[in-house]
Amino acid sequence: MSLAGALWFAIQDDLLANGLCNNTIPSSISSTKQDKQSSISEPISASETRTVLDGLDDRFLSRCLHLTRQCLRFIVDFIQARLKKDVFAPGHSPTSAEANILAALAFLAHGSLPSKITERLGVDQRAAGEAVNSIIKLLSDLSPDFITFPNSYNDRMGAAQAFKNLSGIPHVVGVLGYLHVKVSPPAGEEHMYMNTLGYHSVMMQVIFDVDGNLLSLEQCCPGGTPEQTVWENSDIGRQFSIFQHGHTWVVGSRSLLGCGHVLTPVEAFRIKSNAALRFNKAHAQLHGRAQQVFGSLKSRFQCLRDIGPIQSPELVACTIKACCVLHNICKKFSVPLPLDFSTEPLHPPSEVVNILAEQPFDYMEDTKEEMIEMFFNTAEDGNE
């Protein structure tokens, strides 16, 4: 899971301590603490808790923010608790602070902030614009808390069992993919940002679980960077190289052939059995889920469809991380996807990376062959 129950408890306690909790924690997490909290927080009348969010109808929330009321209440309460003393001037009321937070979420949902939205929220457009960057930065800084890799043995085995139940492939703890976000690159650096689908982008390395929760996020770099380079220089890649996550692996594309602990499909010239074909089908089933995960990110947070000119590389990275944090929160609250949801195409490997297929020795290939023999052979194969 992308966010342990203990962290949700800590967040809820933080909101309670700040007097901002309005019963927003998902019922699956909060039910174990209801009795304990009933003595801390008594119900408050609706007239005492009337907020900007309360004045907005569900249709507006769905169309303009792409979020549900319960999810929004959690996000707003959490951000208010964190920003209360740091960002908004003492003269600002909680109501205007909440309106600015909702405006920032509207910006992430659409990539712009039309005056019709700020007018509906009752907030000054300039003030809301200034608040956007502050809220994006805060959400980005929270990524280590909301996007967590299964570090304990039990968590890894739980993740591996879920993947095995789905595909038959053992010891997989995540799917490794690269989220590409369209940008207008700096002058003179266009070639660095050109990706294999033919447009300029920045790319972020992502690992997600069987349900699409994000487990790892790092290495925002130009879209033309070879995926192998990104993996080998990432913190999570180094952790796997020293077996910090045990004898497990992540599922990756064929552009990562030769990378330690990355399980790639069997190359065409190596396929010599029906077992290898079955494995490739199972691998494609898992790796293809990146189309759904990245598509849901870009459909819910449409600022990721085209960020525009790179004015600040740090802000670009923060924007992507902020959307990924919100993605995991949306998963917890089972927020439905927008009606205009579309999947994201997978990026083909570059020709330079494909040369790795001809390397004479690759220990991952030996490990993969042993695994295929053990888990994908059938009795019929033995009679061939």
PDB file of N, CA and C in Angstrom, residues 268-321:
ATOM      1  N   ALA A 268      12.643 -11.396 -28.419  1.00  0.00           N
ATOM      2  CA  ALA A 268      12.086 -12.289 -29.438  1.00  0.00           C
ATOM      3  C   ALA A 268      13.052 -13.403 -29.827  1.00  0.00           C
ATOM      4  N   PHE A 269      14.349 -13.076 -29.964  1.00  0.00           N
ATOM      5  CA  PHE A 269      15.308 -14.085 -30.410  1.00  0.00           C
ATOM      6  C   PHE A 269      15.609 -15.114 -29.323  1.00  0.00           C
ATOM      7  N   ARG A 270      15.165 -14.849 -28.064  1.00  0.00           N
ATOM      8  CA  ARG A 270      15.400 -15.786 -26.972  1.00  0.00           C
ATOM      9  C   ARG A 270      14.201 -16.709 -26.729  1.00  0.00           C
ATOM     10  N   ILE A 271      13.064 -16.406 -27.328  1.00  0.00           N
ATOM     11  CA  ILE A 271      11.870 -17.212 -27.063  1.00  0.00           C
ATOM     12  C   ILE A 271      11.997 -18.583 -27.727  1.00  0.00           C
ATOM     13  N   LYS A 272      12.000 -19.614 -26.889  1.00  0.00           N
ATOM     14  CA  LYS A 272      12.171 -20.980 -27.398  1.00  0.00           C
ATOM     15  C   LYS A 272      11.126 -21.941 -26.838  1.00  0.00           C
ATOM     16  N   SER A 273      10.133 -21.399 -26.131  1.00  0.00           N
ATOM     17  CA  SER A 273       9.143 -22.283 -25.523  1.00  0.00           C
ATOM     18  C   SER A 273       7.825 -21.540 -25.331  1.00  0.00           C
ATOM     19  N   ASN A 274       6.761 -22.333 -25.135  1.00  0.00           N
ATOM     20  CA  ASN A 274       5.459 -21.746 -24.827  1.00  0.00           C
ATOM     21  C   ASN A 274       5.479 -21.066 -23.461  1.00  0.00           C
ATOM     22  N   ALA A 275       6.337 -21.557 -22.570  1.00  0.00           N
ATOM     23  CA  ALA A 275       6.446 -20.962 -21.237  1.00  0.00           C
ATOM     24  C   ALA A 275       6.908 -19.514 -21.350  1.00  0.00           C
ATOM     25  N   ALA A 276       7.878 -19.254 -22.238  1.00  0.00           N
ATOM     26  CA  ALA A 276       8.371 -17.888 -22.430  1.00  0.00           C
ATOM     27  C   ALA A 276       7.274 -16.988 -22.996  1.00  0.00           C
ATOM     28  N   LEU A 277       6.462 -17.549 -23.881  1.00  0.00           N
ATOM     29  CA  LEU A 277       5.348 -16.771 -24.428  1.00  0.00           C
ATOM     30  C   LEU A 277       4.332 -16.437 -23.347  1.00  0.00           C
ATOM     31  N   ARG A 278       4.052 -17.413 -22.477  1.00  0.00           N
ATOM     32  CA  ARG A 278       3.116 -17.163 -21.383  1.00  0.00           C
ATOM     33  C   ARG A 278       3.657 -16.111 -20.427  1.00  0.00           C
ATOM     34  N   PHE A 279       4.971 -16.183 -20.182  1.00  0.00           N
ATOM     35  CA  PHE A 279       5.573 -15.183 -19.304  1.00  0.00           C
ATOM     36  C   PHE A 279       5.460 -13.791 -19.923  1.00  0.00           C
ATOM     37  N   ASN A 280       5.760 -13.664 -21.201  1.00  0.00           N
ATOM     38  CA  ASN A 280       5.671 -12.352 -21.862  1.00  0.00           C
ATOM     39  C   ASN A 280       4.252 -11.792 -21.805  1.00  0.00           C
ATOM     40  N   LYS A 281       3.265 -12.661 -21.934  1.00  0.00           N
ATOM     41  CA  LYS A 281       1.872 -12.214 -21.841  1.00  0.00           C
ATOM     42  C   LYS A 281       1.578 -11.700 -20.438  1.00  0.00           C
ATOM     43  N   ALA A 282       2.066 -12.413 -19.419  1.00  0.00           N
ATOM     44  CA  ALA A 282       1.857 -11.983 -18.033  1.00  0.00           C
ATOM     45  C   ALA A 282       2.604 -10.682 -17.754  1.00  0.00           C
ATOM     46  N   HIS A 283       3.806 -10.564 -18.295  1.00  0.00           N
ATOM     47  CA  HIS A 283       4.607  -9.347 -18.130  1.00  0.00           C
ATOM     48  C   HIS A 283       3.886  -8.155 -18.761  1.00  0.00           C
ATOM     49  N   ALA A 284       3.369  -8.348 -19.978  1.00  0.00           N
ATOM     50  CA  ALA A 284       2.664  -7.258 -20.674  1.00  0.00           C
ATOM     51  C   ALA A 284       1.421  -6.839 -19.892  1.00  0.00           C
ATOM     52  N   GLN A 285       0.763  -7.794 -19.257  1.00  0.00           N
ATOM     53  CA  GLN A 285      -0.417  -7.484 -18.455  1.00  0.00           C
ATOM     54  C   GLN A 285      -0.074  -6.535 -17.319  1.00  0.00           C
ATOM     55  N   LEU A 286       1.076  -6.783 -16.667  1.00  0.00           N
ATOM     56  CA  LEU A 286       1.492  -5.922 -15.555  1.00  0.00           C
ATOM     57  C   LEU A 286       2.035  -4.594 -16.047  1.00  0.00           C
ATOM     58  N   HIS A 287       2.980  -4.634 -16.979  1.00  0.00           N
ATOM     59  CA  HIS A 287       3.604  -3.395 -17.424  1.00  0.00           C
ATOM     60  C   HIS A 287       2.605  -2.491 -18.142  1.00  0.00           C
ATOM     61  N   GLY A 288       1.631  -3.086 -18.805  1.00  0.00           N
ATOM     62  CA  GLY A 288       0.624  -2.293 -19.507  1.00  0.00           C
ATOM     63  C   GLY A 288      -0.256  -1.477 -18.577  1.00  0.00           C
ATOM     64  N   ARG A 289      -0.241  -1.811 -17.285  1.00  0.00           N
ATOM     65  CA  ARG A 289      -1.046  -1.049 -16.326  1.00  0.00           C
ATOM     66  C   ARG A 289      -0.536   0.384 -16.187  1.00  0.00           C
ATOM     67  N   ALA A 290       0.687   0.631 -16.646  1.00  0.00           N
ATOM     68  CA  ALA A 290       1.208   2.000 -16.622  1.00  0.00           C
ATOM     69  C   ALA A 290       0.336   2.922 -17.474  1.00  0.00           C
ATOM     70  N   GLN A 291      -0.258   2.383 -18.533  1.00  0.00           N
ATOM     71  CA  GLN A 291      -1.143   3.196 -19.374  1.00  0.00           C
ATOM     72  C   GLN A 291      -2.339   3.705 -18.579  1.00  0.00           C
ATOM     73  N   GLN A 292      -2.864   2.851 -17.705  1.00  0.00           N
ATOM     74  CA  GLN A 292      -4.015   3.226 -16.879  1.00  0.00           C
ATOM     75  C   GLN A 292      -3.605   4.204 -15.786  1.00  0.00           C
ATOM     76  N   VAL A 293      -2.479   3.919 -15.113  1.00  0.00           N
ATOM     77  CA  VAL A 293      -2.030   4.761 -13.999  1.00  0.00           C
ATOM     78  C   VAL A 293      -1.658   6.156 -14.483  1.00  0.00           C
ATOM     79  N   PHE A 294      -0.839   6.225 -15.529  1.00  0.00           N
ATOM     80  CA  PHE A 294      -0.422   7.531 -16.039  1.00  0.00           C
ATOM     81  C   PHE A 294      -1.592   8.261 -16.703  1.00  0.00           C
ATOM     82  N   GLY A 295      -2.485   7.498 -17.323  1.00  0.00           N
ATOM     83  CA  GLY A 295      -3.667   8.113 -17.905  1.00  0.00           C
ATOM     84  C   GLY A 295      -4.569   8.718 -16.841  1.00  0.00           C
ATOM     85  N   SER A 296      -4.716   8.036 -15.707  1.00  0.00           N
ATOM     86  CA  SER A 296      -5.550   8.574 -14.632  1.00  0.00           C
ATOM     87  C   SER A 296      -4.928   9.830 -14.041  1.00  0.00           C
ATOM     88  N   LEU A 297      -3.597   9.870 -13.931  1.00  0.00           N
ATOM     89  CA  LEU A 297      -2.912  11.071 -13.435  1.00  0.00           C
ATOM     90  C   LEU A 297      -3.184  12.266 -14.347  1.00  0.00           C
ATOM     91  N   LYS A 298      -3.022  12.064 -15.643  1.00  0.00           N
ATOM     92  CA  LYS A 298      -3.176  13.175 -16.586  1.00  0.00           C
ATOM     93  C   LYS A 298      -4.633  13.556 -16.811  1.00  0.00           C
ATOM     94  N   SER A 299      -5.556  12.621 -16.592  1.00  0.00           N
ATOM     95  CA  SER A 299      -6.971  12.941 -16.751  1.00  0.00           C
ATOM     96  C   SER A 299      -7.502  13.696 -15.544  1.00  0.00           C
ATOM     97  N   ARG A 300      -7.057  13.323 -14.353  1.00  0.00           N
ATOM     98  CA  ARG A 300      -7.529  14.002 -13.152  1.00  0.00           C
ATOM     99  C   ARG A 300      -6.806  15.330 -12.944  1.00  0.00           C
ATOM    100  N   PHE A 301      -5.498  15.351 -13.243  1.00  0.00           N
ATOM    101  CA  PHE A 301      -4.693  16.560 -13.073  1.00  0.00           C
ATOM    102  C   PHE A 301      -4.176  16.978 -14.445  1.00  0.00           C
ATOM    103  N   GLN A 302      -5.006  17.728 -15.165  1.00  0.00           N
ATOM    104  CA  GLN A 302      -4.729  17.999 -16.566  1.00  0.00           C
ATOM    105  C   GLN A 302      -3.613  19.012 -16.781  1.00  0.00           C
ATOM    106  N   CYS A 303      -3.107  19.596 -15.689  1.00  0.00           N
ATOM    107  CA  CYS A 303      -1.893  20.407 -15.809  1.00  0.00           C
ATOM    108  C   CYS A 303      -0.732  19.555 -16.292  1.00  0.00           C
ATOM    109  N   LEU A 304      -0.812  18.223 -16.085  1.00  0.00           N
ATOM    110  CA  LEU A 304       0.262  17.316 -16.501  1.00  0.00           C
ATOM    111  C   LEU A 304       0.219  16.998 -17.991  1.00  0.00           C
ATOM    112  N   ARG A 305      -0.808  17.446 -18.688  1.00  0.00           N
ATOM    113  CA  ARG A 305      -0.864  17.206 -20.131  1.00  0.00           C
ATOM    114  C   ARG A 305       0.080  18.126 -20.889  1.00  0.00           C
ATOM    115  N   ASP A 306       0.316  19.308 -20.353  1.00  0.00           N
ATOM    116  CA  ASP A 306       1.260  20.245 -20.989  1.00  0.00           C
ATOM    117  C   ASP A 306       1.577  21.348 -19.982  1.00  0.00           C
ATOM    118  N   ILE A 307       2.773  21.303 -19.424  1.00  0.00           N
ATOM    119  CA  ILE A 307       3.170  22.303 -18.423  1.00  0.00           C
ATOM    120  C   ILE A 307       3.585  23.614 -19.075  1.00  0.00           C
ATOM    121  N   GLY A 308       3.977  23.545 -20.355  1.00  0.00           N
ATOM    122  CA  GLY A 308       4.383  24.764 -21.054  1.00  0.00           C
ATOM    123  C   GLY A 308       5.865  25.058 -20.872  1.00  0.00           C
ATOM    124  N   PRO A 309       6.275  26.315 -21.013  1.00  0.00           N
ATOM    125  CA  PRO A 309       7.691  26.670 -20.889  1.00  0.00           C
ATOM    126  C   PRO A 309       8.256  26.319 -19.511  1.00  0.00           C
ATOM    127  N   ILE A 310       9.481  25.824 -19.511  1.00  0.00           N
ATOM    128  CA  ILE A 310      10.138  25.484 -18.249  1.00  0.00           C
ATOM    129  C   ILE A 310      10.748  26.762 -17.679  1.00  0.00           C
ATOM    130  N   GLN A 311      10.013  27.430 -16.825  1.00  0.00           N
ATOM    131  CA  GLN A 311      10.528  28.645 -16.188  1.00  0.00           C
ATOM    132  C   GLN A 311      11.382  28.306 -14.973  1.00  0.00           C
ATOM    133  N   SER A 312      11.025  27.208 -14.301  1.00  0.00           N
ATOM    134  CA  SER A 312      11.776  26.749 -13.134  1.00  0.00           C
ATOM    135  C   SER A 312      11.714  25.226 -13.088  1.00  0.00           C
ATOM    136  N   PRO A 313      12.856  24.520 -13.303  1.00  0.00           N
ATOM    137  CA  PRO A 313      12.850  23.051 -13.231  1.00  0.00           C
ATOM    138  C   PRO A 313      12.326  22.532 -11.891  1.00  0.00           C
ATOM    139  N   GLU A 314      12.620  23.288 -10.817  1.00  0.00           N
ATOM    140  CA  GLU A 314      12.162  22.869  -9.494  1.00  0.00           C
ATOM    141  C   GLU A 314      10.643  22.899  -9.405  1.00  0.00           C
ATOM    142  N   LEU A 315      10.037  23.958  -9.975  1.00  0.00           N
ATOM    143  CA  LEU A 315       8.577  24.073  -9.932  1.00  0.00           C
ATOM    144  C   LEU A 315       7.921  22.979 -10.758  1.00  0.00           C
ATOM    145  N   VAL A 316       8.528  22.621 -11.891  1.00  0.00           N
ATOM    146  CA  VAL A 316       7.994  21.536 -12.717  1.00  0.00           C
ATOM    147  C   VAL A 316       7.984  20.236 -11.916  1.00  0.00           C
ATOM    148  N   ALA A 317       9.113  19.938 -11.253  1.00  0.00           N
ATOM    149  CA  ALA A 317       9.202  18.718 -10.446  1.00  0.00           C
ATOM    150  C   ALA A 317       8.196  18.756  -9.303  1.00  0.00           C
ATOM    151  N   CYS A 318       8.053  19.907  -8.662  1.00  0.00           N
ATOM    152  CA  CYS A 318       7.111  20.042  -7.546  1.00  0.00           C
ATOM    153  C   CYS A 318       5.681  19.822  -8.010  1.00  0.00           C
ATOM    154  N   THR A 319       5.344  20.335  -9.194  1.00  0.00           N
ATOM    155  CA  THR A 319       3.991  20.179  -9.717  1.00  0.00           C
ATOM    156  C   THR A 319       3.666  18.705  -9.945  1.00  0.00           C
ATOM    157  N   ILE A 320       4.600  17.969 -10.538  1.00  0.00           N
ATOM    158  CA  ILE A 320       4.379  16.540 -10.782  1.00  0.00           C
ATOM    159  C   ILE A 320       4.241  15.789  -9.463  1.00  0.00           C
ATOM    160  N   LYS A 321       5.123  16.085  -8.506  1.00  0.00           N
ATOM    161  CA  LYS A 321       5.063  15.400  -7.210  1.00  0.00           C
ATOM    162  C   LYS A 321       3.768  15.713  -6.482  1.00  0.00           C
TER     163      LYS A 321
END
